[in-house]
Amino acid sequence: MVKGGFLQTLKESVLIEKPKLNAQLTFDKKLLMDIFLLMIGGACTSLQGAVNGSMSIHINGGFSSWLSFAIGSVVLFVFFMIDTRGGRSINWKNSFKTAPWWCWLGGIPGAAFVLFITLFIPYRGAAVVS
């Protein structure tokens, strides 16, 4: 693989960092906290499919997917503002220069995921779709 290619960049972008929010914990407690938060994330993924699927039955698949992303965007924006001190801790100029172009397209697969689970869970069930 050519240095600087897509796969090399992807491998280099997966870093394990010390958590910012719980830096005072020991390694064992950090690991337990990470596992706990990942379990909550997994449960939220399953819950999101069920909730969006139910909403698509009563409203519309496209609208319920959009609403899910709109509410999630508000929550993530609040987290972003807290985590980055209002965006001041990010070197924006450097970020735009150094990040590969495809890094900015991460929301597209997420939107497809939310749309597809919203459309198919009411008809195929969560076990089949997940």
Short mmCIF file of C-alpha atoms in Angstrom, two decimals:
data_model
loop_
_atom_site.label_atom_id
_atom_site.label_comp_id
_atom_site.label_asym_id
_atom_site.label_seq_id
_atom_site.Cartn_x
_atom_site.Cartn_y
_atom_site.Cartn_z
CA MET A 1 0.00 0.00 0.00
CA VAL A 2 1.28 3.43 -0.88
CA LYS A 3 2.10 5.54 2.18
CA GLY A 4 -0.65 8.06 2.68
CA GLY A 5 -3.26 5.85 1.03
CA PHE A 6 -6.76 5.30 2.30
CA LEU A 7 -6.07 2.14 4.33
CA GLN A 8 -2.87 3.51 5.85
CA THR A 9 -4.62 6.70 6.86
CA LEU A 10 -7.49 4.69 8.33
CA LYS A 11 -5.08 2.56 10.38
CA GLU A 12 -3.29 5.65 11.67
CA SER A 13 -6.54 7.38 12.58
CA VAL A 14 -7.60 4.63 15.00
CA LEU A 15 -5.83 5.72 18.16
CA ILE A 16 -6.31 4.73 21.75
CA GLU A 17 -6.19 7.81 23.93
CA LYS A 18 -6.58 8.43 27.61
CA PRO A 19 -10.15 9.49 28.33
CA LYS A 20 -10.43 13.21 29.02
CA LEU A 21 -13.43 13.02 31.34
CA ASN A 22 -12.14 10.40 33.78
CA ALA A 23 -8.37 10.98 33.84
CA GLN A 24 -8.17 10.58 37.64
CA LEU A 25 -9.26 6.91 37.52
CA THR A 26 -6.81 4.03 37.50
CA PHE A 27 -6.40 1.89 34.40
CA ASP A 28 -8.66 -0.86 35.72
CA LYS A 29 -11.42 1.58 36.54
CA LYS A 30 -10.98 3.30 33.16
CA LEU A 31 -11.31 -0.03 31.40
CA LEU A 32 -14.47 -0.85 33.34
CA MET A 33 -15.86 2.61 32.59
CA ASP A 34 -15.10 2.18 28.88
CA ILE A 35 -16.77 -1.23 28.80
CA PHE A 36 -19.80 0.15 30.63
CA LEU A 37 -20.12 3.09 28.22
CA LEU A 38 -19.74 0.79 25.21
CA MET A 39 -22.50 -1.43 26.57
CA ILE A 40 -24.75 1.61 26.94
CA GLY A 41 -23.88 2.60 23.36
CA GLY A 42 -24.81 -0.86 22.09
CA ALA A 43 -28.10 -0.78 23.97
CA CYS A 44 -28.83 2.67 22.53
CA THR A 45 -28.21 1.37 19.01
CA SER A 46 -30.81 -1.36 19.52
CA LEU A 47 -33.21 1.04 21.19
CA GLN A 48 -32.82 3.55 18.38
CA GLY A 49 -33.90 0.97 15.82
CA ALA A 50 -36.98 -0.01 17.78
CA VAL A 51 -38.02 3.58 18.47
CA ASN A 52 -37.44 4.75 14.89
CA GLY A 53 -39.20 1.70 13.50
CA SER A 54 -42.21 2.36 15.68
CA MET A 55 -42.26 6.02 14.69
CA SER A 56 -42.11 5.12 10.99
CA ILE A 57 -45.30 3.06 11.38
CA HIS A 58 -47.17 6.04 12.80
CA ILE A 59 -45.66 8.85 10.74
CA ASN A 60 -43.31 8.24 7.82
CA GLY A 61 -39.95 6.49 7.45
CA GLY A 62 -38.12 9.45 5.96
CA PHE A 63 -39.47 11.95 8.47
CA SER A 64 -38.75 9.73 11.47
CA SER A 65 -35.17 9.23 10.26
CA TRP A 66 -34.76 12.98 9.83
CA LEU A 67 -36.25 13.67 13.25
CA SER A 68 -33.89 11.14 14.84
CA PHE A 69 -30.90 12.86 13.26
CA ALA A 70 -32.17 16.34 14.16
CA ILE A 71 -32.61 15.49 17.84
CA GLY A 72 -29.31 13.61 17.90
CA SER A 73 -27.56 16.58 16.28
CA VAL A 74 -28.77 18.90 19.04
CA VAL A 75 -27.50 16.51 21.73
CA LEU A 76 -24.15 16.08 19.96
CA PHE A 77 -23.80 19.84 19.47
CA VAL A 78 -24.22 20.41 23.21
CA PHE A 79 -21.60 17.72 23.90
CA PHE A 80 -19.27 19.26 21.31
CA MET A 81 -19.57 22.71 22.87
CA ILE A 82 -18.79 21.34 26.33
CA ASP A 83 -15.99 19.02 25.18
CA THR A 84 -14.16 21.61 23.06
CA ARG A 85 -14.89 24.68 25.17
CA GLY A 86 -17.06 26.14 22.46
CA GLY A 87 -14.79 24.92 19.66
CA ARG A 88 -11.80 26.90 20.94
CA SER A 89 -9.69 23.81 21.67
CA ILE A 90 -9.70 22.75 18.00
CA ASN A 91 -7.16 24.04 15.51
CA TRP A 92 -9.67 24.40 12.68
CA LYS A 93 -7.22 25.52 10.02
CA ASN A 94 -4.93 22.55 10.65
CA SER A 95 -7.88 20.15 10.82
CA PHE A 96 -9.12 21.14 7.39
CA LYS A 97 -5.63 20.93 5.90
CA THR A 98 -4.54 17.60 7.37
CA ALA A 99 -7.70 15.48 7.42
CA PRO A 100 -8.38 13.40 4.30
CA TRP A 101 -11.42 14.44 2.28
CA TRP A 102 -13.35 11.27 3.12
CA CYS A 103 -13.22 12.05 6.88
CA TRP A 104 -15.83 14.76 6.34
CA LEU A 105 -18.33 12.28 4.88
CA GLY A 106 -18.88 10.21 8.05
CA GLY A 107 -22.49 11.27 8.44
CA ILE A 108 -23.55 9.62 5.18
CA PRO A 109 -23.17 6.00 6.39
CA GLY A 110 -24.79 7.02 9.69
CA ALA A 111 -27.76 8.51 7.88
CA ALA A 112 -28.09 5.40 5.72
CA PHE A 113 -27.99 3.21 8.83
CA VAL A 114 -30.73 5.21 10.57
CA LEU A 115 -32.88 5.35 7.43
CA PHE A 116 -32.61 1.62 6.73
CA ILE A 117 -33.35 0.50 10.28
CA THR A 118 -36.27 2.92 10.39
CA LEU A 119 -37.72 1.53 7.18
CA PHE A 120 -37.09 -2.19 7.71
CA ILE A 121 -37.59 -2.88 11.44
CA PRO A 122 -41.40 -2.52 11.31
CA TYR A 123 -41.60 -5.13 8.55
CA ARG A 124 -38.64 -7.45 9.21
CA GLY A 125 -38.18 -7.11 12.96
CA ALA A 126 -35.22 -5.94 15.03
CA ALA A 127 -33.57 -9.38 15.14
CA VAL A 128 -33.36 -9.62 11.35
CA VAL A 129 -32.31 -6.01 10.76
CA SER A 130 -29.73 -5.90 13.55
#
